[in-house]
Amino acid sequence: MEKSNGYEGVAATFINGRGRSIEGIGVSSVYKWVKTLPPNSTVLDMGCGTGLPITKVLVDAGMDVNAIDASPSLVKSFRKNFPGIPVVCEAVEDSLLFEKEFDAIIAWGLLFLLPEEIQQKIIQKAAKALKLSGKFLFTAPHEQTAWVDAMTGQSSVSLGAKKYKELLSASGLIITEEFTDEGENHYYNTVKI
């Protein structure tokens, strides 16, 4: 079963678009978030793609980054962009990286690509992998909604703020902030208690 949620099939298009940009939507929001982390924090970038632009923000801020993406083509591009950063090519929900401990985890543009049960599993795994007071930042629409992803043609689903709050709370995470960026991406900034 193909686990890149359609991104392997559109990898060339993605790489030639967002996958090459070092600026753009989300960069300033992630930059503000990463400034709240202690220096040299260990950060897991879930659904890293090519690493541009999100991983670059983390690396430029001096974070100790591990990355994961299910698309072999995007991981190959990531390795070219960041040869010294550990990256694995596997589905996030199956990753052994969750056996490590992290100061922070980011999932920019990933969770809503996955079915509800997988989103729930990832939230639980992220919470377990975070150190006490660790931070988890992810994007997903505030509203409960479903749509077809314009790039991949695959189903996407936001569980909605109420459901995300329930899942996060059940996993020992609390939302400290919600905000929307210039591209109307909704962020959930959480901390492990």
CSV table of C-alpha atoms in Angstrom, one decimal:
chain,number,residue,atom,x,y,z
A,1,MET,CA,0.0,0.0,0.0
A,2,GLU,CA,1.3,3.4,-1.0
A,3,LYS,CA,1.8,5.4,2.3
A,4,SER,CA,2.9,8.8,1.0
A,5,ASN,CA,-0.8,9.9,0.7
A,6,GLY,CA,-0.3,10.6,-3.0
A,7,TYR,CA,2.8,12.7,-2.7
A,8,GLU,CA,5.2,10.2,-4.3
A,9,GLY,CA,3.0,10.4,-7.5
A,10,VAL,CA,3.2,14.2,-7.5
A,11,ALA,CA,6.8,14.5,-6.1
A,12,ALA,CA,8.3,16.2,-9.2
A,13,THR,CA,5.5,18.9,-9.2
A,14,PHE,CA,5.9,19.4,-5.5
A,15,ILE,CA,9.7,19.7,-5.7
A,16,ASN,CA,9.5,22.2,-8.4
A,17,GLY,CA,7.0,24.3,-6.4
A,18,ARG,CA,6.9,24.5,-2.6
A,19,GLY,CA,9.7,22.0,-2.3
A,20,ARG,CA,12.3,24.4,-3.6
A,21,SER,CA,11.2,27.6,-1.8
A,22,ILE,CA,13.2,28.8,1.2
A,23,GLU,CA,10.6,31.3,2.0
A,24,GLY,CA,6.8,31.4,1.8
A,25,ILE,CA,3.7,30.5,3.7
A,26,GLY,CA,4.4,29.2,7.2
A,27,VAL,CA,8.0,30.2,7.5
A,28,SER,CA,7.4,33.2,9.8
A,29,SER,CA,5.0,31.2,12.0
A,30,VAL,CA,7.4,28.3,12.4
A,31,TYR,CA,10.3,30.8,13.0
A,32,LYS,CA,8.3,32.4,15.9
A,33,TRP,CA,7.6,28.9,17.3
A,34,VAL,CA,11.2,27.7,17.1
A,35,LYS,CA,12.4,30.8,19.0
A,36,THR,CA,10.4,29.5,22.0
A,37,LEU,CA,12.5,26.3,22.1
A,38,PRO,CA,15.7,26.0,24.1
A,39,PRO,CA,18.9,26.1,22.1
A,40,ASN,CA,19.9,22.9,20.4
A,41,SER,CA,16.5,21.3,21.1
A,42,THR,CA,15.9,17.9,19.5
A,43,VAL,CA,13.1,18.3,17.0
A,44,LEU,CA,11.2,15.7,14.9
A,45,ASP,CA,9.9,17.1,11.6
A,46,MET,CA,7.1,14.8,10.5
A,47,GLY,CA,6.2,14.9,6.9
A,48,CYS,CA,9.3,16.9,6.1
A,49,GLY,CA,9.1,16.7,2.3
A,50,THR,CA,12.2,18.2,0.7
A,51,GLY,CA,13.0,20.1,3.9
A,52,LEU,CA,12.2,23.4,2.3
A,53,PRO,CA,11.1,25.6,3.8
A,54,ILE,CA,10.2,24.2,7.3
A,55,THR,CA,13.3,22.0,8.1
A,56,LYS,CA,15.5,24.9,7.0
A,57,VAL,CA,13.9,27.2,9.6
A,58,LEU,CA,14.7,24.5,12.3
A,59,VAL,CA,18.2,24.0,11.1
A,60,ASP,CA,18.9,27.7,10.8
A,61,ALA,CA,17.7,28.1,14.4
A,62,GLY,CA,20.3,25.6,15.5
A,63,MET,CA,17.9,22.8,16.3
A,64,ASP,CA,19.0,19.1,16.3
A,65,VAL,CA,16.6,17.8,13.7
A,66,ASN,CA,15.4,14.3,12.8
A,67,ALA,CA,13.0,14.0,9.9
A,68,ILE,CA,10.6,11.6,8.3
A,69,ASP,CA,8.6,11.4,5.1
A,70,ALA,CA,6.9,8.5,3.3
A,71,SER,CA,7.8,9.7,-0.3
A,72,PRO,CA,11.1,8.2,-1.5
A,73,SER,CA,11.5,11.1,-4.1
A,74,LEU,CA,10.9,13.8,-1.5
A,75,VAL,CA,13.4,12.1,0.9
A,76,LYS,CA,16.0,11.9,-1.8
A,77,SER,CA,15.5,15.6,-2.4
A,78,PHE,CA,15.7,16.2,1.4
A,79,ARG,CA,19.0,14.4,1.5
A,80,LYS,CA,20.4,16.6,-1.2
A,81,ASN,CA,19.2,19.7,0.6
A,82,PHE,CA,20.3,18.6,4.1
A,83,PRO,CA,23.0,15.9,3.8
A,84,GLY,CA,23.9,16.0,7.5
A,85,ILE,CA,20.3,15.7,8.9
A,86,PRO,CA,19.0,12.2,9.7
A,87,VAL,CA,15.9,11.4,7.6
A,88,VAL,CA,13.9,8.2,7.3
A,89,CYS,CA,11.6,7.2,4.5
A,90,GLU,CA,8.6,5.6,6.0
A,91,ALA,CA,5.0,6.3,6.9
A,92,VAL,CA,4.9,8.5,10.0
A,93,GLU,CA,2.4,6.1,11.7
A,94,ASP,CA,4.9,3.2,11.3
A,95,SER,CA,8.0,5.1,12.3
A,96,LEU,CA,10.5,3.8,14.9
A,97,LEU,CA,11.6,7.4,15.5
A,98,PHE,CA,8.9,7.7,18.1
A,99,GLU,CA,11.0,5.4,20.3
A,100,LYS,CA,13.4,8.4,20.7
A,101,GLU,CA,12.7,11.4,22.9
A,102,PHE,CA,12.3,14.9,21.5
A,103,ASP,CA,12.1,18.4,22.9
A,104,ALA,CA,9.7,19.3,20.1
A,105,ILE,CA,7.8,17.8,17.2
A,106,ILE,CA,6.3,19.6,14.2
A,107,ALA,CA,3.8,18.3,11.6
A,108,TRP,CA,3.3,21.1,9.1
A,109,GLY,CA,0.6,20.1,6.5
A,110,LEU,CA,0.6,16.5,7.4
A,111,LEU,CA,-2.1,15.4,9.9
A,112,PHE,CA,-5.2,16.3,7.8
A,113,LEU,CA,-3.9,14.2,4.9
A,114,LEU,CA,-4.4,11.1,7.1
A,115,PRO,CA,-7.5,9.2,8.1
A,116,GLU,CA,-9.0,9.9,11.6
A,117,GLU,CA,-7.6,6.8,13.2
A,118,ILE,CA,-4.1,7.5,11.9
A,119,GLN,CA,-4.3,11.1,13.1
A,120,GLN,CA,-5.3,9.8,16.6
A,121,LYS,CA,-2.4,7.3,16.5
A,122,ILE,CA,0.1,10.0,15.6
A,123,ILE,CA,-1.0,12.4,18.3
A,124,GLN,CA,-0.6,9.6,20.9
A,125,LYS,CA,2.8,8.6,19.5
A,126,ALA,CA,4.0,12.2,19.4
A,127,ALA,CA,2.9,12.8,23.0
A,128,LYS,CA,4.8,9.7,24.2
A,129,ALA,CA,7.9,10.8,22.3
A,130,LEU,CA,7.9,14.3,23.8
A,131,LYS,CA,9.9,15.1,26.9
A,132,LEU,CA,8.0,16.7,29.8
A,133,SER,CA,7.2,20.3,28.7
A,134,GLY,CA,8.0,19.3,25.1
A,135,LYS,CA,6.1,21.1,22.4
A,136,PHE,CA,4.1,19.8,19.5
A,137,LEU,CA,3.1,22.1,16.7
A,138,PHE,CA,0.8,21.0,13.9
A,139,THR,CA,-1.5,22.5,11.2
A,140,ALA,CA,-5.1,21.5,10.5
A,141,PRO,CA,-8.2,23.5,9.8
A,142,HIS,CA,-10.1,24.7,12.9
A,143,GLU,CA,-13.4,23.5,11.5
A,144,GLN,CA,-14.3,19.8,11.2
A,145,THR,CA,-14.3,19.3,7.4
A,146,ALA,CA,-13.3,17.0,4.6
A,147,TRP,CA,-12.0,17.8,1.1
A,148,VAL,CA,-10.0,16.5,-1.8
A,149,ASP,CA,-6.4,17.6,-1.8
A,150,ALA,CA,-5.8,19.8,-4.8
A,151,MET,CA,-2.3,18.4,-5.5
A,152,THR,CA,-2.8,14.7,-4.9
A,153,GLY,CA,-6.5,14.2,-5.5
A,154,GLN,CA,-6.7,12.3,-2.3
A,155,SER,CA,-9.1,12.8,0.6
A,156,SER,CA,-8.1,15.1,3.5
A,157,VAL,CA,-9.9,15.5,6.8
A,158,SER,CA,-9.8,17.9,9.6
A,159,LEU,CA,-11.2,16.5,12.8
A,160,GLY,CA,-11.9,20.1,14.0
A,161,ALA,CA,-10.6,22.0,17.0
A,162,LYS,CA,-13.0,20.3,19.5
A,163,LYS,CA,-11.9,16.8,18.5
A,164,TYR,CA,-8.2,17.7,18.4
A,165,LYS,CA,-8.5,19.2,21.9
A,166,GLU,CA,-10.0,16.0,23.2
A,167,LEU,CA,-7.3,13.8,21.5
A,168,LEU,CA,-4.5,16.0,22.7
A,169,SER,CA,-5.8,16.2,26.3
A,170,ALA,CA,-6.2,12.4,26.4
A,171,SER,CA,-2.6,12.1,25.4
A,172,GLY,CA,-1.3,14.6,28.0
A,173,LEU,CA,-1.0,17.6,25.8
A,174,ILE,CA,-2.6,20.9,26.2
A,175,ILE,CA,-3.1,23.6,23.6
A,176,THR,CA,-1.3,26.8,24.6
A,177,GLU,CA,-2.1,28.7,21.5
A,178,GLU,CA,-4.0,28.6,18.2
A,179,PHE,CA,-3.3,30.9,15.3
A,180,THR,CA,-3.6,31.3,11.6
A,181,ASP,CA,-0.8,32.3,9.2
A,182,GLU,CA,-0.8,34.4,6.0
A,183,GLY,CA,-1.9,31.4,3.9
A,184,GLU,CA,-4.9,30.7,6.3
A,185,ASN,CA,-3.2,27.6,7.7
A,186,HIS,CA,-4.5,27.0,11.3
A,187,TYR,CA,-1.9,26.0,13.9
A,188,TYR,CA,-2.2,24.1,17.2
A,189,ASN,CA,0.7,24.9,19.5
A,190,THR,CA,0.7,22.3,22.3
A,191,VAL,CA,2.8,21.4,25.3
A,192,LYS,CA,3.2,18.1,27.2
A,193,ILE,CA,2.1,18.3,30.8
